[in-house]
PDB file of C-alpha atoms in Angstrom:
ATOM      1  CA  MET A 216     -23.733 -12.703  -5.209  1.00  0.00           C
ATOM      2  CA  THR A 217     -19.919 -12.407  -4.392  1.00  0.00           C
ATOM      3  CA  ASP A 218     -19.474 -11.725  -0.853  1.00  0.00           C
ATOM      4  CA  PHE A 219     -17.309  -8.106  -1.028  1.00  0.00           C
ATOM      5  CA  THR A 220     -16.273  -6.136   2.022  1.00  0.00           C
ATOM      6  CA  ALA A 221     -16.588  -2.984   0.065  1.00  0.00           C
ATOM      7  CA  GLN A 222     -17.839  -2.469  -3.615  1.00  0.00           C
ATOM      8  CA  VAL A 223     -17.364   0.811  -5.374  1.00  0.00           C
ATOM      9  CA  GLN A 224     -19.490   0.775  -8.965  1.00  0.00           C
ATOM     10  CA  GLY A 225     -19.052   3.800 -11.270  1.00  0.00           C
ATOM     11  CA  VAL A 226     -18.203   6.360  -8.762  1.00  0.00           C
ATOM     12  CA  THR A 227     -17.477   9.893  -9.560  1.00  0.00           C
ATOM     13  CA  LYS A 228     -17.045  12.682  -6.757  1.00  0.00           C
ATOM     14  CA  ARG A 229     -17.238  16.392  -7.961  1.00  0.00           C
ATOM     15  CA  TYR A 230     -16.447  19.589  -5.967  1.00  0.00           C
ATOM     16  CA  GLY A 231     -17.755  22.486  -8.157  1.00  0.00           C
ATOM     17  CA  GLU A 232     -15.898  21.914 -11.511  1.00  0.00           C
ATOM     18  CA  THR A 233     -13.372  19.697 -10.072  1.00  0.00           C
ATOM     19  CA  GLU A 234     -13.426  15.732 -10.426  1.00  0.00           C
ATOM     20  CA  ALA A 235     -11.936  14.411  -7.518  1.00  0.00           C
ATOM     21  CA  VAL A 236     -12.836  10.782  -8.484  1.00  0.00           C
ATOM     22  CA  ARG A 237     -13.852   9.767 -11.957  1.00  0.00           C
ATOM     23  CA  GLY A 238     -15.942   6.683 -12.754  1.00  0.00           C
ATOM     24  CA  VAL A 239     -13.965   4.431 -10.333  1.00  0.00           C
ATOM     25  CA  ASP A 240     -14.924   0.751  -9.951  1.00  0.00           C
ATOM     26  CA  LEU A 241     -13.490  -1.190  -7.186  1.00  0.00           C
ATOM     27  CA  THR A 242     -13.883  -4.223  -5.020  1.00  0.00           C
ATOM     28  CA  LEU A 243     -12.423  -5.327  -1.874  1.00  0.00           C
ATOM     29  CA  ALA A 244     -12.576  -9.088  -0.711  1.00  0.00           C
ATOM     30  CA  PRO A 245     -12.768 -10.350   2.898  1.00  0.00           C
ATOM     31  CA  GLY A 246      -8.968 -11.086   4.029  1.00  0.00           C
ATOM     32  CA  GLU A 247      -7.560  -9.152   1.249  1.00  0.00           C
ATOM     33  CA  CYS A 248      -4.812  -6.493   1.450  1.00  0.00           C
ATOM     34  CA  VAL A 249      -5.288  -3.813  -1.294  1.00  0.00           C
ATOM     35  CA  ALA A 250      -2.568  -1.180  -1.853  1.00  0.00           C
ATOM     36  CA  MET A 251      -3.641   2.102  -3.486  1.00  0.00           C
ATOM     37  CA  VAL A 252      -0.958   4.027  -4.928  1.00  0.00           C
ATOM     38  CA  GLY A 253      -0.827   7.392  -6.638  1.00  0.00           C
ATOM     39  CA  HIS A 254       0.740  10.976  -6.224  1.00  0.00           C
ATOM     40  CA  ASN A 255      -0.804  13.749  -4.338  1.00  0.00           C
ATOM     41  CA  GLY A 256      -4.447  14.795  -5.899  1.00  0.00           C
ATOM     42  CA  ALA A 257      -4.536  11.225  -7.498  1.00  0.00           C
ATOM     43  CA  GLY A 258      -7.934  10.666  -5.557  1.00  0.00           C
ATOM     44  CA  LYS A 259      -6.694   8.192  -3.115  1.00  0.00           C
ATOM     45  CA  SER A 260      -7.884   9.973   0.069  1.00  0.00           C
ATOM     46  CA  SER A 261     -11.142  11.310  -1.852  1.00  0.00           C
ATOM     47  CA  LEU A 262     -12.070   7.675  -2.297  1.00  0.00           C
ATOM     48  CA  ILE A 263     -11.354   6.615   1.380  1.00  0.00           C
ATOM     49  CA  LYS A 264     -13.611   9.510   2.370  1.00  0.00           C
ATOM     50  CA  LEU A 265     -16.297   8.278   0.088  1.00  0.00           C
ATOM     51  CA  MET A 266     -16.078   4.691   1.394  1.00  0.00           C
ATOM     52  CA  LEU A 267     -16.074   5.994   4.903  1.00  0.00           C
ATOM     53  CA  GLY A 268     -19.121   7.658   4.269  1.00  0.00           C
ATOM     54  CA  LEU A 269     -17.710  11.056   5.183  1.00  0.00           C
ATOM     55  CA  THR A 270     -18.812  12.351   1.708  1.00  0.00           C
ATOM     56  CA  THR A 271     -21.267  11.187  -0.816  1.00  0.00           C
ATOM     57  CA  PRO A 272     -20.501  10.319  -4.506  1.00  0.00           C
ATOM     58  CA  THR A 273     -21.978  12.551  -7.016  1.00  0.00           C
ATOM     59  CA  GLU A 274     -22.641   9.623  -9.196  1.00  0.00           C
ATOM     60  CA  GLY A 275     -22.330   6.037  -8.684  1.00  0.00           C
ATOM     61  CA  ARG A 276     -23.128   3.633  -5.796  1.00  0.00           C
ATOM     62  CA  ILE A 277     -21.001   2.314  -2.905  1.00  0.00           C
ATOM     63  CA  ARG A 278     -21.686  -0.656  -0.456  1.00  0.00           C
ATOM     64  CA  VAL A 279     -19.496  -1.247   2.724  1.00  0.00           C
ATOM     65  CA  LEU A 280     -20.305  -4.180   4.881  1.00  0.00           C
ATOM     66  CA  GLY A 281     -23.463  -4.756   3.296  1.00  0.00           C
ATOM     67  CA  GLY A 282     -24.692  -0.859   3.831  1.00  0.00           C
ATOM     68  CA  ASP A 283     -24.320   2.447   2.446  1.00  0.00           C
ATOM     69  CA  PRO A 284     -21.380   4.155   4.441  1.00  0.00           C
ATOM     70  CA  ALA A 285     -23.100   7.601   3.962  1.00  0.00           C
ATOM     71  CA  SER A 286     -26.629   6.375   5.540  1.00  0.00           C
ATOM     72  CA  ALA A 287     -27.668   6.982   8.966  1.00  0.00           C
ATOM     73  CA  ALA A 288     -28.665   3.612   9.316  1.00  0.00           C
ATOM     74  CA  CYS A 289     -25.159   2.491   8.939  1.00  0.00           C
ATOM     75  CA  SER A 290     -23.941   3.717  12.119  1.00  0.00           C
ATOM     76  CA  PRO A 291     -23.512   0.396  13.629  1.00  0.00           C
ATOM     77  CA  ILE A 292     -21.443  -0.572  10.678  1.00  0.00           C
ATOM     78  CA  ARG A 293     -19.017   2.188  11.285  1.00  0.00           C
ATOM     79  CA  ARG A 294     -17.838   0.655  14.241  1.00  0.00           C
ATOM     80  CA  ARG A 295     -16.511  -2.175  12.337  1.00  0.00           C
ATOM     81  CA  ILE A 296     -14.434   0.290  10.345  1.00  0.00           C
ATOM     82  CA  GLY A 297     -10.923   1.196  11.459  1.00  0.00           C
ATOM     83  CA  PHE A 298      -9.357   4.578  10.051  1.00  0.00           C
ATOM     84  CA  LEU A 299      -5.519   5.669  10.371  1.00  0.00           C
ATOM     85  CA  PRO A 300      -5.721   9.091   8.356  1.00  0.00           C
ATOM     86  CA  GLU A 301      -2.584  10.534   6.868  1.00  0.00           C
ATOM     87  CA  ASN A 302      -2.422  13.527   9.081  1.00  0.00           C
ATOM     88  CA  VAL A 303      -2.615  12.805  12.656  1.00  0.00           C
ATOM     89  CA  ALA A 304      -4.019  15.034  15.195  1.00  0.00           C
ATOM     90  CA  PHE A 305      -4.554  14.204  18.948  1.00  0.00           C
ATOM     91  CA  HIS A 306      -5.215  16.799  21.847  1.00  0.00           C
ATOM     92  CA  PRO A 307      -1.776  17.467  23.193  1.00  0.00           C
ATOM     93  CA  SER A 308      -2.509  17.814  26.685  1.00  0.00           C
ATOM     94  CA  MET A 309      -4.076  14.154  27.276  1.00  0.00           C
ATOM     95  CA  THR A 310      -2.131  11.193  27.869  1.00  0.00           C
ATOM     96  CA  GLY A 311      -1.610   8.397  25.497  1.00  0.00           C
ATOM     97  CA  ARG A 312      -4.000   6.060  27.818  1.00  0.00           C
ATOM     98  CA  GLU A 313      -6.558   8.883  27.999  1.00  0.00           C
ATOM     99  CA  THR A 314      -6.577   9.283  24.284  1.00  0.00           C
ATOM    100  CA  LEU A 315      -6.870   5.729  23.445  1.00  0.00           C
ATOM    101  CA  ASP A 316      -9.700   5.231  26.092  1.00  0.00           C
ATOM    102  CA  PHE A 317     -11.438   8.450  24.662  1.00  0.00           C
ATOM    103  CA  TYR A 318     -11.524   6.637  21.209  1.00  0.00           C
ATOM    104  CA  ALA A 319     -12.473   3.335  22.597  1.00  0.00           C
ATOM    105  CA  ARG A 320     -15.558   4.912  24.309  1.00  0.00           C
ATOM    106  CA  LEU A 321     -16.451   6.678  21.090  1.00  0.00           C
ATOM    107  CA  LYS A 322     -16.437   3.296  19.185  1.00  0.00           C
ATOM    108  CA  GLY A 323     -18.192   1.357  21.768  1.00  0.00           C
ATOM    109  CA  ALA A 324     -15.075  -0.727  22.319  1.00  0.00           C
ATOM    110  CA  PRO A 325     -13.808  -1.938  25.820  1.00  0.00           C
ATOM    111  CA  CYS A 326     -11.152  -0.098  27.344  1.00  0.00           C
ATOM    112  CA  ARG A 327      -9.650  -3.159  29.033  1.00  0.00           C
ATOM    113  CA  ASP A 328      -8.320  -4.182  25.501  1.00  0.00           C
ATOM    114  CA  ASN A 329      -6.112  -1.019  25.324  1.00  0.00           C
ATOM    115  CA  ASP A 330      -3.030  -2.269  27.192  1.00  0.00           C
ATOM    116  CA  ALA A 331      -2.616  -5.026  24.612  1.00  0.00           C
ATOM    117  CA  LEU A 332      -3.071  -2.393  21.682  1.00  0.00           C
ATOM    118  CA  PHE A 333      -0.404  -0.328  23.059  1.00  0.00           C
ATOM    119  CA  GLU A 334       2.023  -3.452  23.431  1.00  0.00           C
ATOM    120  CA  ARG A 335       1.113  -4.711  19.777  1.00  0.00           C
ATOM    121  CA  VAL A 336       2.070  -1.276  18.155  1.00  0.00           C
ATOM    122  CA  GLY A 337       5.279  -0.610  20.467  1.00  0.00           C
ATOM    123  CA  LEU A 338       4.235   2.322  22.955  1.00  0.00           C
ATOM    124  CA  GLU A 339       6.118   1.518  26.142  1.00  0.00           C
ATOM    125  CA  PRO A 340       4.211   1.692  29.216  1.00  0.00           C
ATOM    126  CA  ALA A 341       6.159   4.879  30.400  1.00  0.00           C
ATOM    127  CA  ALA A 342       5.135   6.746  27.027  1.00  0.00           C
ATOM    128  CA  ILE A 343       1.520   5.642  27.676  1.00  0.00           C
ATOM    129  CA  LYS A 344       1.282   8.109  30.825  1.00  0.00           C
ATOM    130  CA  ARG A 345       3.034  11.076  29.024  1.00  0.00           C
ATOM    131  CA  ARG A 346       1.157  13.655  27.318  1.00  0.00           C
ATOM    132  CA  VAL A 347       0.917  13.418  23.734  1.00  0.00           C
ATOM    133  CA  GLY A 348       2.216  16.776  23.228  1.00  0.00           C
ATOM    134  CA  THR A 349       5.704  15.562  24.140  1.00  0.00           C
ATOM    135  CA  TYR A 350       5.470  12.701  21.499  1.00  0.00           C
ATOM    136  CA  SER A 351       7.694  12.289  18.690  1.00  0.00           C
ATOM    137  CA  LYS A 352       6.006  11.754  15.178  1.00  0.00           C
ATOM    138  CA  GLY A 353       6.669   8.208  15.286  1.00  0.00           C
ATOM    139  CA  MET A 354       5.174   7.710  18.740  1.00  0.00           C
ATOM    140  CA  ARG A 355       2.005   9.841  17.661  1.00  0.00           C
ATOM    141  CA  GLN A 356       1.728   7.302  14.415  1.00  0.00           C
ATOM    142  CA  ARG A 357       1.921   4.283  16.789  1.00  0.00           C
ATOM    143  CA  LEU A 358      -0.908   5.941  18.956  1.00  0.00           C
ATOM    144  CA  ALA A 359      -3.001   6.406  15.756  1.00  0.00           C
ATOM    145  CA  LEU A 360      -2.384   2.916  14.679  1.00  0.00           C
ATOM    146  CA  ALA A 361      -3.815   1.655  17.822  1.00  0.00           C
ATOM    147  CA  GLN A 362      -6.687   3.971  17.441  1.00  0.00           C
ATOM    148  CA  ALA A 363      -7.569   2.343  14.022  1.00  0.00           C
ATOM    149  CA  LEU A 364      -7.643  -1.187  15.733  1.00  0.00           C
ATOM    150  CA  LEU A 365      -9.785  -0.680  18.298  1.00  0.00           C
ATOM    151  CA  GLY A 366     -12.461  -2.946  18.266  1.00  0.00           C
ATOM    152  CA  GLY A 367     -11.059  -5.626  15.954  1.00  0.00           C
ATOM    153  CA  PRO A 368     -12.275  -3.828  12.579  1.00  0.00           C
ATOM    154  CA  LYS A 369     -13.378  -6.101   9.721  1.00  0.00           C
ATOM    155  CA  LEU A 370     -12.379  -2.989   7.188  1.00  0.00           C
ATOM    156  CA  LEU A 371      -9.252  -0.977   8.057  1.00  0.00           C
ATOM    157  CA  PHE A 372      -8.257   1.994   5.800  1.00  0.00           C
ATOM    158  CA  LEU A 373      -4.371   3.170   6.482  1.00  0.00           C
ATOM    159  CA  ASP A 374      -3.350   6.245   4.580  1.00  0.00           C
ATOM    160  CA  GLU A 375       0.426   6.506   4.749  1.00  0.00           C
ATOM    161  CA  PRO A 376       0.779   4.369   8.054  1.00  0.00           C
ATOM    162  CA  THR A 377       4.364   4.093   8.088  1.00  0.00           C
ATOM    163  CA  THR A 378       5.240   7.876   8.072  1.00  0.00           C
ATOM    164  CA  GLY A 379       7.689   8.591  10.969  1.00  0.00           C
ATOM    165  CA  LEU A 380       8.384   4.881  11.793  1.00  0.00           C
ATOM    166  CA  ASP A 381      11.831   3.438  11.680  1.00  0.00           C
ATOM    167  CA  PRO A 382      12.795   0.349   9.664  1.00  0.00           C
ATOM    168  CA  ALA A 383      12.292  -1.921  12.775  1.00  0.00           C
ATOM    169  CA  LEU A 384       8.886  -0.361  13.560  1.00  0.00           C
ATOM    170  CA  ARG A 385       7.895  -0.411   9.731  1.00  0.00           C
ATOM    171  CA  GLN A 386       8.616  -4.182   9.668  1.00  0.00           C
ATOM    172  CA  SER A 387       6.461  -4.523  13.037  1.00  0.00           C
ATOM    173  CA  PHE A 388       3.695  -2.597  11.367  1.00  0.00           C
ATOM    174  CA  TYR A 389       3.566  -4.839   8.442  1.00  0.00           C
ATOM    175  CA  ALA A 390       3.733  -8.070  10.679  1.00  0.00           C
ATOM    176  CA  ILE A 391       0.476  -6.577  12.165  1.00  0.00           C
ATOM    177  CA  VAL A 392      -1.325  -6.062   8.629  1.00  0.00           C
ATOM    178  CA  ALA A 393      -0.306  -9.698   7.728  1.00  0.00           C
ATOM    179  CA  GLU A 394      -1.803 -10.839  11.054  1.00  0.00           C
ATOM    180  CA  LEU A 395      -4.980  -8.907  10.225  1.00  0.00           C
ATOM    181  CA  ARG A 396      -5.399 -10.142   6.702  1.00  0.00           C
ATOM    182  CA  ASP A 397      -4.772 -13.903   7.892  1.00  0.00           C
ATOM    183  CA  ARG A 398      -7.744 -13.384  10.169  1.00  0.00           C
ATOM    184  CA  GLY A 399      -9.974 -12.139   7.587  1.00  0.00           C
ATOM    185  CA  THR A 400      -9.827  -8.335   7.910  1.00  0.00           C
ATOM    186  CA  THR A 401      -9.922  -6.180   4.527  1.00  0.00           C
ATOM    187  CA  ILE A 402      -7.366  -3.608   4.431  1.00  0.00           C
ATOM    188  CA  LEU A 403      -6.968  -1.012   2.020  1.00  0.00           C
ATOM    189  CA  LEU A 404      -3.317   0.642   2.249  1.00  0.00           C
ATOM    190  CA  CYS A 405      -2.139   3.879   0.701  1.00  0.00           C
ATOM    191  CA  SER A 406       1.303   4.914   0.585  1.00  0.00           C
ATOM    192  CA  HIS A 407       3.959   6.825  -1.277  1.00  0.00           C
ATOM    193  CA  ALA A 408       6.655   4.307   0.054  1.00  0.00           C
ATOM    194  CA  LEU A 409       6.125   2.069  -3.099  1.00  0.00           C
ATOM    195  CA  THR A 410       9.211  -0.069  -2.382  1.00  0.00           C
ATOM    196  CA  GLU A 411       7.635  -1.006   1.001  1.00  0.00           C
ATOM    197  CA  LEU A 412       4.476  -2.396  -0.723  1.00  0.00           C
ATOM    198  CA  GLU A 413       6.173  -5.118  -2.799  1.00  0.00           C
ATOM    199  CA  GLY A 414       5.181  -8.306  -0.946  1.00  0.00           C
ATOM    200  CA  GLN A 415       2.725  -6.743   1.359  1.00  0.00           C
ATOM    201  CA  ALA A 416      -0.318  -6.307  -0.821  1.00  0.00           C
ATOM    202  CA  ASP A 417      -2.428  -8.894  -2.702  1.00  0.00           C
ATOM    203  CA  ARG A 418      -3.226  -6.503  -5.303  1.00  0.00           C
ATOM    204  CA  VAL A 419      -2.177  -3.085  -6.364  1.00  0.00           C
ATOM    205  CA  VAL A 420      -4.487  -0.202  -7.577  1.00  0.00           C
ATOM    206  CA  VAL A 421      -2.995   2.779  -9.598  1.00  0.00           C
ATOM    207  CA  MET A 422      -4.811   6.043  -9.334  1.00  0.00           C
ATOM    208  CA  ASN A 423      -4.018   8.985 -11.480  1.00  0.00           C
ATOM    209  CA  ARG A 424      -6.125  12.487 -11.656  1.00  0.00           C
ATOM    210  CA  GLY A 425      -8.978  10.653 -10.056  1.00  0.00           C
ATOM    211  CA  ARG A 426      -9.120   7.559 -12.411  1.00  0.00           C
ATOM    212  CA  LYS A 427      -8.180   3.881 -11.623  1.00  0.00           C
ATOM    213  CA  VAL A 428      -5.318   3.270 -14.555  1.00  0.00           C
ATOM    214  CA  ALA A 429      -4.081  -0.086 -13.340  1.00  0.00           C
ATOM    215  CA  ASP A 430      -5.697  -2.945 -10.795  1.00  0.00           C
ATOM    216  CA  GLY A 431      -3.886  -6.529 -10.137  1.00  0.00           C
ATOM    217  CA  SER A 432      -1.333  -8.375  -8.524  1.00  0.00           C
ATOM    218  CA  LEU A 433       2.369  -7.550  -8.994  1.00  0.00           C
ATOM    219  CA  ALA A 434       2.556 -10.293 -11.420  1.00  0.00           C
ATOM    220  CA  THR A 435      -0.404  -9.057 -13.381  1.00  0.00           C
ATOM    221  CA  LEU A 436       0.862  -5.320 -13.222  1.00  0.00           C
ATOM    222  CA  ARG A 437       4.206  -6.661 -14.709  1.00  0.00           C
ATOM    223  CA  SER A 438       2.481  -8.474 -17.630  1.00  0.00           C
ATOM    224  CA  LEU A 439       0.345  -5.530 -18.495  1.00  0.00           C
ATOM    225  CA  ALA A 440       3.454  -3.066 -18.311  1.00  0.00           C
ATOM    226  CA  GLN A 441       5.715  -5.439 -20.318  1.00  0.00           C
ATOM    227  CA  LEU A 442       8.838  -3.662 -18.779  1.00  0.00           C
ATOM    228  CA  PRO A 443      12.146  -5.492 -19.346  1.00  0.00           C
ATOM    229  CA  VAL A 444      13.571  -7.661 -16.852  1.00  0.00           C
ATOM    230  CA  ARG A 445      17.228  -6.923 -15.770  1.00  0.00           C
ATOM    231  CA  ILE A 446      19.883  -9.683 -15.231  1.00  0.00           C
ATOM    232  CA  ARG A 447      22.915  -8.451 -13.435  1.00  0.00           C
ATOM    233  CA  LEU A 448      26.130 -10.701 -13.908  1.00  0.00           C
ATOM    234  CA  THR A 449      29.439 -10.186 -12.203  1.00  0.00           C
ATOM    235  CA  LEU A 450      32.176 -11.341 -14.344  1.00  0.00           C
ATOM    236  CA  PRO A 451      35.995 -11.577 -14.635  1.00  0.00           C
ATOM    237  CA  THR A 452      37.047  -8.509 -16.434  1.00  0.00           C
ATOM    238  CA  GLY A 453      38.405 -10.752 -19.551  1.00  0.00           C
ATOM    239  CA  ASP A 454      34.609 -12.298 -20.055  1.00  0.00           C
ATOM    240  CA  ILE A 455      32.928  -9.038 -20.436  1.00  0.00           C
ATOM    241  CA  ASP A 456      33.832  -8.665 -24.057  1.00  0.00           C
ATOM    242  CA  ALA A 457      33.085 -12.306 -24.660  1.00  0.00           C
ATOM    243  CA  LEU A 458      29.850 -12.074 -23.024  1.00  0.00           C
ATOM    244  CA  ALA A 459      28.829  -9.167 -25.289  1.00  0.00           C
ATOM    245  CA  ALA A 460      29.683 -11.287 -28.409  1.00  0.00           C
ATOM    246  CA  ARG A 461      27.810 -14.417 -27.480  1.00  0.00           C
ATOM    247  CA  VAL A 462      24.702 -12.838 -26.074  1.00  0.00           C
ATOM    248  CA  GLY A 463      23.423 -11.942 -29.416  1.00  0.00           C
ATOM    249  CA  GLU A 464      20.226  -9.796 -30.378  1.00  0.00           C
ATOM    250  CA  GLY A 465      17.097  -9.482 -27.990  1.00  0.00           C
ATOM    251  CA  ALA A 466      19.233  -8.291 -24.820  1.00  0.00           C
ATOM    252  CA  ALA A 467      20.441  -4.686 -24.386  1.00  0.00           C
ATOM    253  CA  LEU A 468      23.850  -4.776 -22.540  1.00  0.00           C
ATOM    254  CA  THR A 469      25.167  -2.340 -20.169  1.00  0.00           C
ATOM    255  CA  ARG A 470      28.555  -2.046 -18.337  1.00  0.00           C
ATOM    256  CA  LEU A 471      28.402  -1.090 -14.589  1.00  0.00           C
ATOM    257  CA  ALA A 472      30.965  -0.674 -12.156  1.00  0.00           C
ATOM    258  CA  GLY A 473      32.935  -3.481 -10.465  1.00  0.00           C
ATOM    259  CA  GLY A 474      33.074  -5.966 -13.349  1.00  0.00           C
ATOM    260  CA  VAL A 475      29.014  -5.989 -13.287  1.00  0.00           C
ATOM    261  CA  VAL A 476      27.232  -6.343 -16.639  1.00  0.00           C
ATOM    262  CA  GLU A 477      23.387  -5.797 -16.767  1.00  0.00           C
ATOM    263  CA  LEU A 478      21.466  -7.356 -19.412  1.00  0.00           C
ATOM    264  CA  ALA A 479      18.071  -6.225 -20.054  1.00  0.00           C
ATOM    265  CA  CYS A 480      15.334  -8.337 -22.004  1.00  0.00           C
ATOM    266  CA  ALA A 481      11.742  -9.135 -22.523  1.00  0.00           C
ATOM    267  CA  ASN A 482      10.194 -11.267 -19.429  1.00  0.00           C
ATOM    268  CA  ASP A 483       9.504 -14.393 -21.759  1.00  0.00           C
ATOM    269  CA  ASP A 484      13.126 -14.412 -22.839  1.00  0.00           C
ATOM    270  CA  LYS A 485      15.032 -14.380 -19.501  1.00  0.00           C
ATOM    271  CA  VAL A 486      15.073 -18.152 -19.185  1.00  0.00           C
ATOM    272  CA  ALA A 487      16.372 -18.849 -22.498  1.00  0.00           C
ATOM    273  CA  LEU A 488      18.977 -15.884 -22.054  1.00  0.00           C
ATOM    274  CA  VAL A 489      20.239 -17.424 -18.799  1.00  0.00           C
ATOM    275  CA  ARG A 490      20.609 -20.978 -20.512  1.00  0.00           C
ATOM    276  CA  ARG A 491      22.404 -19.103 -23.473  1.00  0.00           C
ATOM    277  CA  ILE A 492      25.074 -17.342 -20.890  1.00  0.00           C
ATOM    278  CA  SER A 493      25.483 -20.684 -18.570  1.00  0.00           C
ATOM    279  CA  CYS A 494      25.960 -22.913 -21.669  1.00  0.00           C
ATOM    280  CA  ASN A 495      28.888 -20.767 -23.287  1.00  0.00           C
ATOM    281  CA  GLY A 496      31.458 -21.656 -20.585  1.00  0.00           C
ATOM    282  CA  LEU A 497      31.572 -18.214 -19.248  1.00  0.00           C
ATOM    283  CA  ALA A 498      32.832 -17.865 -15.804  1.00  0.00           C
ATOM    284  CA  VAL A 499      29.989 -16.146 -13.767  1.00  0.00           C
ATOM    285  CA  ASP A 500      30.782 -15.031 -10.323  1.00  0.00           C
ATOM    286  CA  ASP A 501      27.428 -13.913  -9.334  1.00  0.00           C
ATOM    287  CA  ILE A 502      23.800 -13.361 -11.186  1.00  0.00           C
ATOM    288  CA  GLU A 503      21.031 -11.343 -10.069  1.00  0.00           C
ATOM    289  CA  ILE A 504      17.575 -11.232 -11.725  1.00  0.00           C
ATOM    290  CA  LEU A 505      15.606  -8.032 -11.138  1.00  0.00           C
ATOM    291  CA  GLN A 506      11.994  -7.705 -12.068  1.00  0.00           C
ATOM    292  CA  PRO A 507      10.416  -4.252 -12.796  1.00  0.00           C
ATOM    293  CA  SER A 508       9.798  -2.507  -9.428  1.00  0.00           C
ATOM    294  CA  LEU A 509       6.435  -1.237  -8.297  1.00  0.00           C
ATOM    295  CA  ASP A 510       8.137   2.018  -8.710  1.00  0.00           C
ATOM    296  CA  GLU A 511       8.926   1.477 -12.427  1.00  0.00           C
ATOM    297  CA  MET A 512       5.561  -0.081 -13.032  1.00  0.00           C
ATOM    298  CA  TYR A 513       3.972   2.967 -11.567  1.00  0.00           C
ATOM    299  CA  ALA A 514       5.679   5.378 -13.666  1.00  0.00           C
ATOM    300  CA  HIS A 515       5.034   3.398 -16.636  1.00  0.00           C
ATOM    301  CA  PHE A 516       1.387   3.244 -16.017  1.00  0.00           C
ATOM    302  CA  LEU A 517       1.517   7.294 -15.460  1.00  0.00           C
ATOM    303  CA  ARG A 518       3.335   7.816 -18.845  1.00  0.00           C
ATOM    304  CA  ARG A 519       0.924   5.607 -20.667  1.00  0.00           C
ATOM    305  CA  GLU A 520      -1.849   7.462 -19.410  1.00  0.00           C
ATOM    306  CA  ALA A 521      -0.334  10.830 -20.168  1.00  0.00           C
ATOM    307  CA  ALA A 522       0.055   9.613 -23.869  1.00  0.00           C
ATOM    308  CA  GLU A 523      -3.508   8.448 -24.106  1.00  0.00           C
TER     309      GLU A 523
END
């Protein structure tokens, strides 16, 4: 039997006549970072709640760390799970240290490790002594991340984890994610900031209206989407007309500002097109190849789903 940290099989969750999750199959392997993307109401948070055992499926089966997350017998397993919710709420009168110590005791994790966690998420010693009610949104988010990391979880759910973080702290956050993944932690990461996820996730799961509409690596999703590759060339002004004449069919040409020309072609044709450009004696000052972004692929899969 394949060793999965979490396995969702044919899961549907209904609230009255509303289906928040519809027939979803999903597996999470040890040491894998999976990004789950989708608009509000796509079913991401509902699926996380099911895997946390906070709700139970109407249909289907869920196994997390070898057990049923909603079962009372699964209580010890929950200590090995970390969760950072989208909307973080802490008691405003408690200090950062009191807050983290409180959650550590709830989870059965040693409070002596909390100083290292504060340092890891970038909360300064002076801030730790302050009441949480005085924290900025970014500081509360860092405290929430420290809470999620208590006890060294084997499975980590992160729902919009970089909300309120500046660019430097976002980089620090993803460095922590990469370190945890390398140590074997399974991470499910939900975010609307799709550009951030490129290069961070092993797989991307696209959700829409409670259904899983795509699942795979970025390379796999690009192959499924079959969106054009864009090649941007910076040329001397006089060579732009020459390029248009020599490119031939199979590549759409668009003139941009600053002497930049963009060619769009199928992924399988990009190497031949670049070779054709370079062999025609054109003076090229710069060249840039742009693969379809995760934003573009996400929009494509949603359009395809709507058409079907």
